[in-house]
Amino acid sequence: QVRLVESGGGLVQAGGSLRLSCEASGRTLITYAMGWFRQAPGKEREFVAAISWSGGITSYQDFVKGRFTISRDIAENTVSLRMKSLKPDDTAVYSCTAGDTLAAVAGGSSEYWGQGTQVTVSS
């Protein structure tokens, strides 16, 4: 009954920017931590960023620090990932996830997952 739907992916040139959004169904996940993972073809899924239920605590993977910003709008049950200075290595399917705690989300043990949105960065 809980759904996460991502949007905002696309094709950009290296150095460009994109903003991804994830909308949760209803108001079920207001108290859940949320985050983003990504997976490139032939590669393992990897953690990107996470945010606490209140939005007061964030966590980032080292390779996106200073370039990506995660935020959430509790009233609208959405979480966003603003990405700048994109690199070809950022090309992947980006998936939204939600779980009981920030640690669970960052560790990949979240209960809920979206189907992902494609981000492609060209040289």
CSV table of C-alpha atoms in Angstrom, one decimal:
chain,number,residue,atom,x,y,z
A,1,GLN,CA,0.0,0.0,0.0
A,2,VAL,CA,3.0,2.3,0.3
A,3,ARG,CA,4.4,3.6,-3.0
A,4,LEU,CA,7.5,5.6,-3.8
A,5,VAL,CA,7.7,7.3,-7.2
A,6,GLU,CA,10.8,9.0,-8.5
A,7,SER,CA,11.0,11.7,-11.2
A,8,GLY,CA,13.4,14.2,-12.6
A,9,GLY,CA,16.0,12.0,-14.3
A,10,GLY,CA,17.3,12.8,-17.7
A,11,LEU,CA,20.3,13.4,-19.9
A,12,VAL,CA,22.8,16.1,-19.0
A,13,GLN,CA,26.3,17.1,-20.0
A,14,ALA,CA,29.2,16.8,-17.6
A,15,GLY,CA,29.2,19.7,-15.2
A,16,GLY,CA,25.4,20.1,-15.4
A,17,SER,CA,22.7,19.8,-12.8
A,18,LEU,CA,19.5,17.9,-12.1
A,19,ARG,CA,17.0,17.7,-9.3
A,20,LEU,CA,15.4,14.3,-8.5
A,21,SER,CA,12.1,14.0,-6.6
A,22,CYS,CA,10.5,11.1,-4.8
A,23,GLU,CA,6.8,11.2,-3.8
A,24,ALA,CA,5.4,8.9,-1.2
A,25,SER,CA,1.7,7.8,-1.4
A,26,GLY,CA,-0.6,9.3,1.2
A,27,ARG,CA,1.0,10.5,4.5
A,28,THR,CA,2.2,7.0,5.6
A,29,LEU,CA,5.9,7.8,5.6
A,30,ILE,CA,5.9,11.2,7.4
A,31,THR,CA,8.0,9.7,10.3
A,32,TYR,CA,10.3,7.6,8.2
A,33,ALA,CA,13.9,8.4,7.3
A,34,MET,CA,14.4,8.5,3.5
A,35,GLY,CA,17.3,8.3,1.1
A,36,TRP,CA,18.7,7.6,-2.4
A,37,PHE,CA,20.7,4.7,-3.8
A,38,ARG,CA,22.0,4.3,-7.4
A,39,GLN,CA,23.0,1.4,-9.6
A,40,ALA,CA,24.9,1.4,-12.8
A,41,PRO,CA,24.8,-1.5,-15.3
A,42,GLY,CA,26.9,-4.3,-14.1
A,43,LYS,CA,27.6,-2.6,-10.8
A,44,GLU,CA,26.4,-3.1,-7.3
A,45,ARG,CA,23.8,-0.8,-5.8
A,46,GLU,CA,25.4,1.9,-3.8
A,47,PHE,CA,24.3,4.4,-1.1
A,48,VAL,CA,24.1,8.1,-2.2
A,49,ALA,CA,22.4,10.1,0.6
A,50,ALA,CA,19.9,9.9,3.4
A,51,ILE,CA,17.8,12.2,5.6
A,52,SER,CA,16.2,11.8,9.0
A,53,TRP,CA,12.4,11.9,9.4
A,54,SER,CA,12.5,15.6,10.6
A,55,GLY,CA,15.0,16.6,8.0
A,56,GLY,CA,17.5,17.7,10.6
A,57,ILE,CA,20.2,15.1,10.0
A,58,THR,CA,21.7,14.1,6.7
A,59,SER,CA,24.3,11.6,5.5
A,60,TYR,CA,26.2,11.5,2.2
A,61,GLN,CA,28.5,9.1,0.4
A,62,ASP,CA,32.0,10.5,0.1
A,63,PHE,CA,31.9,10.7,-3.7
A,64,VAL,CA,28.9,13.1,-3.7
A,65,LYS,CA,29.8,15.4,-0.7
A,66,GLY,CA,29.7,19.0,-1.8
A,67,ARG,CA,27.9,18.2,-5.0
A,68,PHE,CA,24.6,16.6,-4.0
A,69,THR,CA,22.0,17.9,-1.5
A,70,ILE,CA,19.1,15.9,0.0
A,71,SER,CA,16.1,17.6,1.4
A,72,ARG,CA,12.5,16.7,2.3
A,73,ASP,CA,9.1,18.4,2.4
A,74,ILE,CA,7.1,16.6,5.2
A,75,ALA,CA,3.8,18.2,4.3
A,76,GLU,CA,3.9,16.9,0.8
A,77,ASN,CA,5.6,13.6,1.6
A,78,THR,CA,8.5,14.2,-0.8
A,79,VAL,CA,12.2,14.0,-0.7
A,80,SER,CA,14.5,15.7,-3.3
A,81,LEU,CA,18.1,15.2,-4.4
A,82,ARG,CA,19.7,18.3,-5.9
A,83,MET,CA,22.7,17.3,-8.0
A,84,LYS,CA,25.3,19.7,-9.4
A,85,SER,CA,28.7,19.3,-11.1
A,86,LEU,CA,27.6,16.0,-12.5
A,87,LYS,CA,30.2,13.5,-13.8
A,88,PRO,CA,29.9,10.6,-16.2
A,89,ASP,CA,30.5,8.3,-13.3
A,90,ASP,CA,27.2,9.6,-11.8
A,91,THR,CA,25.3,7.8,-14.6
A,92,ALA,CA,23.0,5.3,-13.0
A,93,VAL,CA,19.4,4.5,-12.1
A,94,TYR,CA,18.6,6.4,-8.9
A,95,SER,CA,16.1,4.8,-6.5
A,96,CYS,CA,14.3,6.4,-3.6
A,97,THR,CA,14.0,4.4,-0.3
A,98,ALA,CA,12.3,4.8,3.1
A,99,GLY,CA,12.9,3.1,6.4
A,100,ASP,CA,12.5,3.2,10.2
A,101,THR,CA,15.9,5.0,10.9
A,102,LEU,CA,18.5,6.9,9.0
A,103,ALA,CA,21.0,4.1,9.8
A,104,ALA,CA,18.7,1.5,8.3
A,105,VAL,CA,18.2,3.6,5.1
A,106,ALA,CA,22.0,4.2,4.7
A,107,GLY,CA,22.7,0.6,5.2
A,108,GLY,CA,20.3,-0.6,2.5
A,109,SER,CA,17.9,-2.3,4.8
A,110,SER,CA,14.9,0.0,4.2
A,111,GLU,CA,11.4,-1.6,3.8
A,112,TYR,CA,10.2,0.5,0.9
A,113,TRP,CA,11.8,1.2,-2.5
A,114,GLY,CA,10.8,3.0,-5.6
A,115,GLN,CA,11.4,1.7,-9.2
A,116,GLY,CA,14.0,4.3,-10.0
A,117,THR,CA,14.7,7.1,-12.5
A,118,GLN,CA,17.5,7.1,-15.0
A,119,VAL,CA,20.3,9.8,-14.8
A,120,THR,CA,22.7,9.9,-17.8
A,121,VAL,CA,25.7,12.2,-17.8
A,122,SER,CA,27.6,12.6,-21.1
A,123,SER,CA,31.1,13.7,-21.6
